[in-house]
Amino acid sequence: MSVVLGIETSCDETAAAVVDQDLHVHSSVIESSIDQHRAFGGVVPELAGRAHVATIGPVVRRALLEAGLDPHAPAIDAIAVTSGPGLIGSLLVGLSAAKGYALAWGVPFVGINHLEGHLFAPLLEQSDLEWPLLTLLVSGGHTMIVLQKGPGEHEVLGETIDDAAGEAYDKVARWLGLGYPGGPEIDHLAQSGDPSALRLPVSMTGTDLDFSFSGLKTAVVRATEKHTEVEVGDVAASFQAAVAEQVLRKLRTALERHEVRGIALAGGVAANSALRKGVSDLASEFGVICHLPSMAMCTDNAAMIAAAGLHRFRTSGASDLTLAARPNWQLSEVS
Ligand code: KG4
Ligand code: ZN
């Protein structure tokens, strides 16, 4: 496989990218329907699905043109498409489109696990990653620590037992009357707030590597109802400090238990300033390399799906046309 078209439609981003075997990104196009969801305070699955149907064709066309390929008969060797986990109505659009393109252009396709895609994102920015690697994957839908022995060789060490970190940010932002998605705004407000203004619990402080954020969200609601005088910036800073403390404690335990060469951050919440600083401090303390993704690589994109596809074609081969979308496909089920 030398040139792969990646397609990603698991949530609200419609994305297509062209990546070659050296992991050079020739194009990466992302359209989001986020503006349609803002008024609802979260992604509305039906609206997301409808938006993908309207957008997928133009997005794939742009990705091919920007890579210098003929959009009617592109010189690609394969297609990699997210087939789970995600919103079923969104996944079906990308998967069906990929099957159609594969048939029309006579190329194979492979279904990719979206979370495995996130794990490949650091490779697109730094092809000489050293293994083993601990990756903290934090997004609106997932929060997990993954031990990677090499590309595609992953073991989930811990994950959230309730809300994802980004989901907690979005819910607290909604409670505070901020916009959606709430993560960037809370992060911004937190920079000038007092993190000791509210006493919030740091959940799951044992040695277990699982996370929990729903209790923290409830604690923010209770504390702000009781202390109405506390400024919103101070609430944001207190919440952000509690999230970072939980996540960094888990990461520290994982580093103590597993000898690794580096730590990587992935997912939308990898944009968070407290996490970026905390992870980079931890990496220095443990003497390991720290891989902080650019903002473009934090969020959902199709280049990471194409990168995972290049690996999966080599190790598992192509999918067939009966491949179904798997909305709850766990990373631990990928083989
Ligand atoms: O990975 P992503 O783009 O979408 C998926 O969930 O797959 O992540 C979006 C999430 C949202 O919950 C958003 O609030 C959060 O990432 N987020 C942040 C920051 N930027 C985005 N959370 C905390 N701090 C940020 N700077
Ligand atoms: Zn994602």
mmCIF file of C-alpha atoms and ligand atoms in Angstrom:
data_model
loop_
_atom_site.group_PDB
_atom_site.id
_atom_site.type_symbol
_atom_site.label_atom_id
_atom_site.label_comp_id
_atom_site.label_asym_id
_atom_site.label_seq_id
_atom_site.Cartn_x
_atom_site.Cartn_y
_atom_site.Cartn_z
ATOM 1 C CA MET A 1 0.000 0.000 0.000
ATOM 2 C CA SER A 2 1.531 3.300 -0.875
ATOM 3 C CA VAL A 3 -1.205 5.951 -0.968
ATOM 4 C CA VAL A 4 -4.299 5.709 1.220
ATOM 5 C CA LEU A 5 -7.448 7.836 1.300
ATOM 6 C CA GLY A 6 -8.731 8.127 4.892
ATOM 7 C CA ILE A 7 -12.371 8.866 5.708
ATOM 8 C CA GLU A 8 -13.671 9.819 9.170
ATOM 9 C CA THR A 9 -17.316 10.471 10.109
ATOM 10 C CA SER A 10 -17.749 9.037 13.609
ATOM 11 C CA CYS A 11 -19.101 12.174 15.297
ATOM 12 C CA ASP A 12 -19.649 15.700 13.958
ATOM 13 C CA GLU A 13 -16.519 16.065 11.790
ATOM 14 C CA THR A 14 -16.661 14.983 8.149
ATOM 15 C CA ALA A 15 -13.022 14.408 7.239
ATOM 16 C CA ALA A 16 -10.954 13.007 4.368
ATOM 17 C CA ALA A 17 -7.178 12.856 3.940
ATOM 18 C CA VAL A 18 -4.527 11.414 1.648
ATOM 19 C CA VAL A 19 -1.475 9.881 3.356
ATOM 20 C CA ASP A 20 1.413 7.895 1.880
ATOM 21 C CA GLN A 21 3.430 4.950 3.237
ATOM 22 C CA ASP A 22 6.035 7.299 4.736
ATOM 23 C CA LEU A 23 3.194 8.921 6.692
ATOM 24 C CA HIS A 24 3.425 12.138 4.719
ATOM 25 C CA VAL A 25 0.080 13.908 4.766
ATOM 26 C CA HIS A 26 -0.712 15.117 1.212
ATOM 27 C CA SER A 27 -4.043 16.623 2.230
ATOM 28 C CA SER A 28 -6.352 16.705 5.245
ATOM 29 C CA VAL A 29 -9.797 18.266 4.955
ATOM 30 C CA ILE A 30 -12.173 18.661 7.910
ATOM 31 C CA GLU A 31 -15.711 20.068 7.911
ATOM 32 C CA SER A 32 -17.619 20.168 11.177
ATOM 33 C CA SER A 33 -21.355 20.484 11.785
ATOM 34 C CA ILE A 34 -20.629 21.860 15.293
ATOM 35 C CA ASP A 35 -22.472 25.129 14.584
ATOM 36 C CA GLN A 36 -25.716 23.184 14.172
ATOM 37 C CA HIS A 37 -25.257 21.548 17.586
ATOM 38 C CA ARG A 38 -24.264 24.533 19.725
ATOM 39 C CA ALA A 39 -27.838 25.548 20.575
ATOM 40 C CA PHE A 40 -28.465 22.052 21.962
ATOM 41 C CA GLY A 41 -25.364 21.940 24.178
ATOM 42 C CA GLY A 42 -24.116 18.721 22.574
ATOM 43 C CA VAL A 43 -23.941 16.816 19.306
ATOM 44 C CA VAL A 44 -27.432 15.890 18.030
ATOM 45 C CA PRO A 45 -26.925 12.524 16.289
ATOM 46 C CA GLU A 46 -29.590 12.980 13.629
ATOM 47 C CA LEU A 47 -28.304 16.424 12.632
ATOM 48 C CA ALA A 48 -24.746 15.066 12.491
ATOM 49 C CA GLY A 49 -25.797 12.189 10.211
ATOM 50 C CA ARG A 50 -27.680 14.489 7.871
ATOM 51 C CA ALA A 51 -24.723 16.873 7.693
ATOM 52 C CA HIS A 52 -22.347 14.029 6.795
ATOM 53 C CA VAL A 53 -24.571 12.981 3.876
ATOM 54 C CA ALA A 54 -24.434 16.501 2.466
ATOM 55 C CA THR A 55 -20.716 17.007 3.097
ATOM 56 C CA ILE A 56 -18.943 13.702 2.478
ATOM 57 C CA GLY A 57 -18.777 13.979 -1.332
ATOM 58 C CA PRO A 58 -17.347 17.524 -1.433
ATOM 59 C CA VAL A 59 -14.893 16.780 1.403
ATOM 60 C CA VAL A 60 -13.481 13.668 -0.326
ATOM 61 C CA ARG A 61 -13.252 15.570 -3.602
ATOM 62 C CA ARG A 62 -11.323 18.418 -1.948
ATOM 63 C CA ALA A 63 -8.944 16.013 -0.216
ATOM 64 C CA LEU A 64 -8.151 14.330 -3.546
ATOM 65 C CA LEU A 65 -7.727 17.625 -5.423
ATOM 66 C CA GLU A 66 -5.500 19.107 -2.705
ATOM 67 C CA ALA A 67 -3.333 15.984 -2.927
ATOM 68 C CA GLY A 68 -3.003 16.567 -6.676
ATOM 69 C CA LEU A 69 -5.153 13.550 -7.571
ATOM 70 C CA ASP A 70 -7.906 13.163 -10.167
ATOM 71 C CA PRO A 71 -11.155 13.174 -8.131
ATOM 72 C CA HIS A 72 -12.849 10.841 -10.638
ATOM 73 C CA ALA A 73 -10.115 8.222 -10.893
ATOM 74 C CA PRO A 74 -7.574 8.922 -8.146
ATOM 75 C CA ALA A 75 -4.253 7.069 -8.107
ATOM 76 C CA ILE A 76 -4.753 5.677 -4.610
ATOM 77 C CA ASP A 77 -4.036 2.139 -3.465
ATOM 78 C CA ALA A 78 -6.646 1.799 -0.736
ATOM 79 C CA ILE A 79 -9.261 3.453 1.440
ATOM 80 C CA ALA A 80 -9.291 3.429 5.256
ATOM 81 C CA VAL A 81 -12.548 4.370 6.960
ATOM 82 C CA THR A 82 -13.672 4.668 10.575
ATOM 83 C CA SER A 83 -16.161 1.852 11.198
ATOM 84 C CA GLY A 84 -16.527 2.401 14.970
ATOM 85 C CA PRO A 85 -16.923 3.440 17.711
ATOM 86 C CA GLY A 86 -19.155 6.485 17.250
ATOM 87 C CA LEU A 87 -22.668 7.612 16.396
ATOM 88 C CA ILE A 88 -24.309 4.949 14.244
ATOM 89 C CA GLY A 89 -25.962 7.386 11.825
ATOM 90 C CA SER A 90 -22.634 9.165 11.328
ATOM 91 C CA LEU A 91 -20.547 6.002 10.946
ATOM 92 C CA LEU A 92 -22.932 4.602 8.330
ATOM 93 C CA VAL A 93 -22.420 7.592 6.039
ATOM 94 C CA GLY A 94 -18.607 7.310 5.961
ATOM 95 C CA LEU A 95 -18.601 3.525 5.748
ATOM 96 C CA SER A 96 -21.153 3.418 2.931
ATOM 97 C CA ALA A 97 -19.285 6.130 1.039
ATOM 98 C CA ALA A 98 -15.990 4.218 1.438
ATOM 99 C CA LYS A 99 -17.577 1.029 0.090
ATOM 100 C CA GLY A 100 -18.996 2.950 -2.875
ATOM 101 C CA TYR A 101 -15.648 4.582 -3.704
ATOM 102 C CA ALA A 102 -13.831 1.252 -3.291
ATOM 103 C CA LEU A 103 -16.196 -0.419 -5.752
ATOM 104 C CA ALA A 104 -16.113 2.456 -8.225
ATOM 105 C CA TRP A 105 -12.309 2.810 -8.232
ATOM 106 C CA GLY A 106 -11.501 -0.902 -7.855
ATOM 107 C CA VAL A 107 -9.415 -0.497 -4.678
ATOM 108 C CA PRO A 108 -9.590 -2.353 -1.328
ATOM 109 C CA PHE A 109 -10.871 -0.714 1.843
ATOM 110 C CA VAL A 110 -10.364 -1.393 5.545
ATOM 111 C CA GLY A 111 -12.534 -0.511 8.569
ATOM 112 C CA ILE A 112 -10.551 1.289 11.289
ATOM 113 C CA ASN A 113 -11.242 1.700 14.990
ATOM 114 C CA HIS A 114 -11.472 5.443 15.669
ATOM 115 C CA LEU A 115 -9.511 5.144 18.937
ATOM 116 C CA GLU A 116 -6.710 3.282 17.210
ATOM 117 C CA GLY A 117 -6.720 6.167 14.736
ATOM 118 C CA HIS A 118 -6.083 8.611 17.603
ATOM 119 C CA LEU A 119 -3.136 6.450 18.716
ATOM 120 C CA PHE A 120 -1.550 6.865 15.266
ATOM 121 C CA ALA A 121 -1.880 10.675 15.276
ATOM 122 C CA PRO A 122 1.488 11.306 17.032
ATOM 123 C CA LEU A 123 3.248 9.261 14.314
ATOM 124 C CA LEU A 124 2.097 11.739 11.686
ATOM 125 C CA GLU A 125 3.997 14.522 13.423
ATOM 126 C CA GLN A 126 6.965 12.491 14.593
ATOM 127 C CA SER A 127 7.723 9.376 12.560
ATOM 128 C CA ASP A 128 10.667 8.315 14.770
ATOM 129 C CA LEU A 129 8.614 7.631 17.919
ATOM 130 C CA GLU A 130 10.342 5.361 20.395
ATOM 131 C CA TRP A 131 8.434 2.501 21.962
ATOM 132 C CA PRO A 132 7.035 1.505 24.377
ATOM 133 C CA LEU A 133 4.832 4.541 24.725
ATOM 134 C CA LEU A 134 2.121 5.548 27.184
ATOM 135 C CA THR A 135 -0.705 7.452 25.516
ATOM 136 C CA LEU A 136 -3.293 9.473 27.376
ATOM 137 C CA LEU A 137 -6.320 9.581 25.082
ATOM 138 C CA VAL A 138 -8.740 12.240 26.287
ATOM 139 C CA SER A 139 -11.683 13.389 24.174
ATOM 140 C CA GLY A 140 -15.377 14.221 24.397
ATOM 141 C CA GLY A 141 -16.210 10.526 24.174
ATOM 142 C CA HIS A 142 -13.218 8.699 25.699
ATOM 143 C CA THR A 143 -10.663 8.904 28.481
ATOM 144 C CA MET A 144 -8.050 6.169 28.719
ATOM 145 C CA ILE A 145 -4.409 5.369 29.345
ATOM 146 C CA VAL A 146 -2.998 3.031 26.720
ATOM 147 C CA LEU A 147 0.325 1.200 26.773
ATOM 148 C CA GLN A 148 1.700 0.778 23.248
ATOM 149 C CA LYS A 149 4.534 -1.669 22.645
ATOM 150 C CA GLY A 150 4.670 -0.673 18.988
ATOM 151 C CA PRO A 151 2.320 0.672 16.291
ATOM 152 C CA GLY A 152 -0.993 -1.186 16.586
ATOM 153 C CA GLU A 153 0.121 -3.122 19.696
ATOM 154 C CA HIS A 154 -1.933 -1.599 22.466
ATOM 155 C CA GLU A 155 -3.166 -2.481 25.920
ATOM 156 C CA VAL A 156 -5.767 -0.357 27.704
ATOM 157 C CA LEU A 157 -4.457 0.148 31.261
ATOM 158 C CA GLY A 158 -7.393 2.194 32.516
ATOM 159 C CA GLU A 159 -10.434 4.096 31.274
ATOM 160 C CA THR A 160 -13.313 6.169 32.546
ATOM 161 C CA ILE A 161 -16.056 4.311 34.355
ATOM 162 C CA ASP A 162 -18.596 7.080 33.656
ATOM 163 C CA ASP A 163 -18.147 10.404 31.798
ATOM 164 C CA ALA A 164 -15.230 11.200 29.503
ATOM 165 C CA ALA A 165 -13.023 14.159 30.504
ATOM 166 C CA GLY A 166 -14.324 16.322 27.628
ATOM 167 C CA GLU A 167 -17.892 15.414 28.490
ATOM 168 C CA ALA A 168 -17.274 16.615 32.073
ATOM 169 C CA TYR A 169 -15.876 19.907 30.711
ATOM 170 C CA ASP A 170 -18.916 20.312 28.460
ATOM 171 C CA LYS A 171 -21.392 19.539 31.267
ATOM 172 C CA VAL A 172 -19.737 21.903 33.754
ATOM 173 C CA ALA A 173 -19.575 24.617 31.061
ATOM 174 C CA ARG A 174 -23.277 24.174 30.434
ATOM 175 C CA TRP A 175 -23.986 24.476 34.164
ATOM 176 C CA LEU A 176 -21.936 27.696 34.242
ATOM 177 C CA GLY A 177 -23.872 29.079 31.266
ATOM 178 C CA LEU A 178 -20.871 28.948 28.912
ATOM 179 C CA GLY A 179 -21.011 27.905 25.250
ATOM 180 C CA TYR A 180 -20.560 24.462 23.688
ATOM 181 C CA PRO A 181 -18.068 22.864 23.467
ATOM 182 C CA GLY A 182 -17.087 24.074 26.912
ATOM 183 C CA GLY A 183 -13.516 22.798 27.208
ATOM 184 C CA PRO A 184 -11.736 25.677 25.455
ATOM 185 C CA GLU A 185 -13.746 28.314 27.340
ATOM 186 C CA ILE A 186 -13.204 26.751 30.781
ATOM 187 C CA ASP A 187 -9.512 26.344 29.957
ATOM 188 C CA HIS A 188 -9.306 30.024 28.991
ATOM 189 C CA LEU A 189 -11.184 31.241 32.101
ATOM 190 C CA ALA A 190 -9.128 28.961 34.341
ATOM 191 C CA GLN A 191 -5.888 30.731 33.347
ATOM 192 C CA SER A 192 -6.840 33.798 35.384
ATOM 193 C CA GLY A 193 -8.847 32.060 38.131
ATOM 194 C CA ASP A 194 -7.937 30.802 41.601
ATOM 195 C CA PRO A 195 -7.762 26.966 41.643
ATOM 196 C CA SER A 196 -8.148 26.889 45.432
ATOM 197 C CA ALA A 197 -11.417 28.868 45.431
ATOM 198 C CA LEU A 198 -13.578 25.730 45.646
ATOM 199 C CA ARG A 199 -12.750 22.538 47.476
ATOM 200 C CA LEU A 200 -13.539 19.768 44.999
ATOM 201 C CA PRO A 201 -12.936 16.046 45.438
ATOM 202 C CA VAL A 202 -10.318 14.267 43.343
ATOM 203 C CA SER A 203 -12.150 11.045 42.483
ATOM 204 C CA MET A 204 -10.647 7.576 42.265
ATOM 205 C CA THR A 205 -7.436 8.395 44.061
ATOM 206 C CA GLY A 206 -6.469 4.743 44.629
ATOM 207 C CA THR A 207 -3.861 2.942 42.574
ATOM 208 C CA ASP A 208 -6.451 1.769 40.067
ATOM 209 C CA LEU A 209 -5.881 3.330 36.648
ATOM 210 C CA ASP A 210 -9.559 3.910 35.874
ATOM 211 C CA PHE A 211 -11.032 7.426 35.836
ATOM 212 C CA SER A 212 -14.307 8.909 37.070
ATOM 213 C CA PHE A 213 -15.609 12.416 36.363
ATOM 214 C CA SER A 214 -19.340 12.375 37.051
ATOM 215 C CA GLY A 215 -18.898 12.888 40.823
ATOM 216 C CA LEU A 216 -16.710 15.905 40.148
ATOM 217 C CA LYS A 217 -19.369 17.457 37.940
ATOM 218 C CA THR A 218 -21.975 16.957 40.697
ATOM 219 C CA ALA A 219 -19.537 18.433 43.235
ATOM 220 C CA VAL A 220 -19.170 21.569 41.079
ATOM 221 C CA VAL A 221 -22.957 21.929 40.953
ATOM 222 C CA ARG A 222 -23.290 21.518 44.754
ATOM 223 C CA ALA A 223 -20.380 23.834 45.568
ATOM 224 C CA THR A 224 -21.537 26.622 43.260
ATOM 225 C CA GLU A 225 -25.077 26.412 44.639
ATOM 226 C CA LYS A 226 -23.665 26.813 48.146
ATOM 227 C CA HIS A 227 -20.995 29.426 47.362
ATOM 228 C CA THR A 228 -22.796 31.690 44.898
ATOM 229 C CA GLU A 229 -20.227 34.430 45.500
ATOM 230 C CA VAL A 230 -17.385 32.491 43.815
ATOM 231 C CA GLU A 231 -16.498 33.993 40.416
ATOM 232 C CA VAL A 232 -16.913 31.856 37.306
ATOM 233 C CA GLY A 233 -13.164 32.052 36.545
ATOM 234 C CA ASP A 234 -12.400 30.657 39.999
ATOM 235 C CA VAL A 235 -14.913 27.823 39.494
ATOM 236 C CA ALA A 236 -13.290 27.037 36.135
ATOM 237 C CA ALA A 237 -9.804 27.050 37.682
ATOM 238 C CA SER A 238 -10.887 24.834 40.606
ATOM 239 C CA PHE A 239 -12.564 22.341 38.255
ATOM 240 C CA GLN A 240 -9.627 22.301 35.848
ATOM 241 C CA ALA A 241 -7.197 21.695 38.718
ATOM 242 C CA ALA A 242 -9.280 18.742 39.984
ATOM 243 C CA VAL A 243 -9.456 17.158 36.502
ATOM 244 C CA ALA A 244 -5.732 17.607 35.928
ATOM 245 C CA GLU A 245 -4.869 16.252 39.351
ATOM 246 C CA GLN A 246 -6.864 13.065 38.790
ATOM 247 C CA VAL A 247 -5.491 12.491 35.303
ATOM 248 C CA LEU A 248 -1.885 13.231 36.272
ATOM 249 C CA ARG A 249 -2.032 10.983 39.344
ATOM 250 C CA LYS A 250 -3.155 8.081 37.139
ATOM 251 C CA LEU A 251 -0.466 8.820 34.609
ATOM 252 C CA ARG A 252 2.153 8.936 37.347
ATOM 253 C CA THR A 253 1.026 5.502 38.616
ATOM 254 C CA ALA A 254 1.164 4.124 35.066
ATOM 255 C CA LEU A 255 4.703 5.515 34.654
ATOM 256 C CA GLU A 256 5.764 3.943 37.939
ATOM 257 C CA ARG A 257 4.413 0.567 36.837
ATOM 258 C CA HIS A 258 5.561 0.477 33.218
ATOM 259 C CA GLU A 259 8.949 1.267 31.789
ATOM 260 C CA VAL A 260 8.370 3.375 28.679
ATOM 261 C CA ARG A 261 10.390 5.631 26.372
ATOM 262 C CA GLY A 262 7.750 8.314 26.002
ATOM 263 C CA ILE A 263 4.317 9.734 26.835
ATOM 264 C CA ALA A 264 1.894 11.025 24.199
ATOM 265 C CA LEU A 265 -1.318 13.002 24.467
ATOM 266 C CA ALA A 266 -4.208 12.454 22.041
ATOM 267 C CA GLY A 267 -7.853 13.540 21.612
ATOM 268 C CA GLY A 268 -9.608 16.920 21.819
ATOM 269 C CA VAL A 269 -8.829 17.479 25.518
ATOM 270 C CA ALA A 270 -5.110 17.149 24.672
ATOM 271 C CA ALA A 271 -5.471 20.851 23.802
ATOM 272 C CA ASN A 272 -5.931 21.598 27.520
ATOM 273 C CA SER A 273 -3.210 23.857 28.915
ATOM 274 C CA ALA A 274 -3.117 22.268 32.410
ATOM 275 C CA LEU A 275 -2.802 18.761 30.976
ATOM 276 C CA ARG A 276 -0.142 19.771 28.463
ATOM 277 C CA LYS A 277 1.948 21.379 31.183
ATOM 278 C CA GLY A 278 1.368 18.552 33.674
ATOM 279 C CA VAL A 279 2.227 15.814 31.163
ATOM 280 C CA SER A 280 5.334 17.604 30.021
ATOM 281 C CA ASP A 281 6.469 18.079 33.684
ATOM 282 C CA LEU A 282 5.839 14.374 34.366
ATOM 283 C CA ALA A 283 7.846 13.404 31.296
ATOM 284 C CA SER A 284 10.809 15.507 32.507
ATOM 285 C CA GLU A 285 10.552 14.038 35.996
ATOM 286 C CA PHE A 286 10.593 10.456 34.662
ATOM 287 C CA GLY A 287 13.180 11.215 31.967
ATOM 288 C CA VAL A 288 10.952 10.144 29.067
ATOM 289 C CA ILE A 289 10.136 11.895 25.782
ATOM 290 C CA CYS A 290 6.925 13.928 25.701
ATOM 291 C CA HIS A 291 4.827 14.028 22.520
ATOM 292 C CA LEU A 292 2.332 16.888 22.588
ATOM 293 C CA PRO A 293 0.234 16.941 19.422
ATOM 294 C CA SER A 294 -0.495 20.121 17.490
ATOM 295 C CA MET A 295 -4.067 21.346 17.916
ATOM 296 C CA ALA A 296 -4.963 19.991 14.455
ATOM 297 C CA MET A 297 -3.834 16.513 15.475
ATOM 298 C CA CYS A 298 -5.694 16.623 18.824
ATOM 299 C CA THR A 299 -9.124 16.676 17.239
ATOM 300 C CA ASP A 300 -10.807 14.209 14.910
ATOM 301 C CA ASN A 301 -9.245 14.036 11.454
ATOM 302 C CA ALA A 302 -8.906 11.514 8.642
ATOM 303 C CA ALA A 303 -5.094 11.562 8.360
ATOM 304 C CA MET A 304 -4.867 9.530 11.574
ATOM 305 C CA ILE A 305 -7.394 7.044 10.149
ATOM 306 C CA ALA A 306 -5.335 6.701 6.954
ATOM 307 C CA ALA A 307 -2.182 6.161 9.082
ATOM 308 C CA ALA A 308 -3.896 3.407 11.082
ATOM 309 C CA GLY A 309 -5.155 2.009 7.749
ATOM 310 C CA LEU A 310 -1.630 1.691 6.351
ATOM 311 C CA HIS A 311 -0.743 -0.412 9.386
ATOM 312 C CA ARG A 312 -3.942 -2.503 9.337
ATOM 313 C CA PHE A 313 -3.595 -3.324 5.634
ATOM 314 C CA ARG A 314 -0.138 -4.720 6.363
ATOM 315 C CA THR A 315 -1.148 -6.689 9.450
ATOM 316 C CA SER A 316 -4.814 -7.653 9.002
ATOM 317 C CA GLY A 317 -5.586 -7.154 5.295
ATOM 318 C CA ALA A 318 -8.616 -5.546 3.678
ATOM 319 C CA SER A 319 -12.227 -5.638 4.920
ATOM 320 C CA ASP A 320 -15.001 -7.031 2.766
ATOM 321 C CA LEU A 321 -18.206 -5.381 1.642
ATOM 322 C CA THR A 322 -20.243 -7.027 4.437
ATOM 323 C CA LEU A 323 -18.341 -5.019 7.090
ATOM 324 C CA ALA A 324 -20.824 -3.495 9.566
ATOM 325 C CA ALA A 325 -20.493 -0.261 11.540
ATOM 326 C CA ARG A 326 -19.751 -0.934 15.234
ATOM 327 C CA PRO A 327 -20.914 1.989 17.404
ATOM 328 C CA ASN A 328 -19.495 0.404 20.595
ATOM 329 C CA TRP A 329 -16.287 -1.130 19.218
ATOM 330 C CA GLN A 330 -13.776 -1.245 22.093
ATOM 331 C CA LEU A 331 -10.088 -0.605 21.495
ATOM 332 C CA SER A 332 -9.317 -3.839 23.371
ATOM 333 C CA GLU A 333 -11.310 -5.764 20.721
ATOM 334 C CA VAL A 334 -9.055 -4.589 17.876
ATOM 335 C CA SER A 335 -6.683 -7.270 16.644
HETATM 336 O O1 KG4 B 1 -11.595 14.617 20.239
HETATM 337 P P1 KG4 B 1 -12.691 15.639 20.116
HETATM 338 O O2 KG4 B 1 -12.525 16.747 19.109
HETATM 339 O O3 KG4 B 1 -14.041 14.980 19.789
HETATM 340 C C1 KG4 B 1 -14.407 13.742 20.282
HETATM 341 O O4 KG4 B 1 -14.949 13.729 21.408
HETATM 342 O O5 KG4 B 1 -14.133 12.741 19.598
HETATM 343 O O6 KG4 B 1 -12.879 16.275 21.568
HETATM 344 C C2 KG4 B 1 -13.826 17.287 21.834
HETATM 345 C C3 KG4 B 1 -13.804 17.553 23.323
HETATM 346 C C4 KG4 B 1 -14.927 18.445 23.790
HETATM 347 O O7 KG4 B 1 -15.540 17.832 24.906
HETATM 348 C C5 KG4 B 1 -14.231 19.744 24.178
HETATM 349 O O8 KG4 B 1 -14.874 20.448 25.218
HETATM 350 C C6 KG4 B 1 -12.890 19.224 24.618
HETATM 351 O O9 KG4 B 1 -12.574 18.201 23.688
HETATM 352 N N1 KG4 B 1 -11.840 20.257 24.572
HETATM 353 C C7 KG4 B 1 -11.175 20.698 25.664
HETATM 354 C C8 KG4 B 1 -10.269 21.696 25.222
HETATM 355 N N2 KG4 B 1 -10.409 21.824 23.856
HETATM 356 C C9 KG4 B 1 -11.364 20.913 23.488
HETATM 357 N N3 KG4 B 1 -11.279 20.339 26.961
HETATM 358 C C10 KG4 B 1 -10.474 20.961 27.840
HETATM 359 N N4 KG4 B 1 -9.613 21.940 27.492
HETATM 360 C C11 KG4 B 1 -9.461 22.338 26.212
HETATM 361 N N5 KG4 B 1 -8.591 23.316 25.878
HETATM 362 ZN ZN ZN B 2 -12.025 11.286 18.457
#
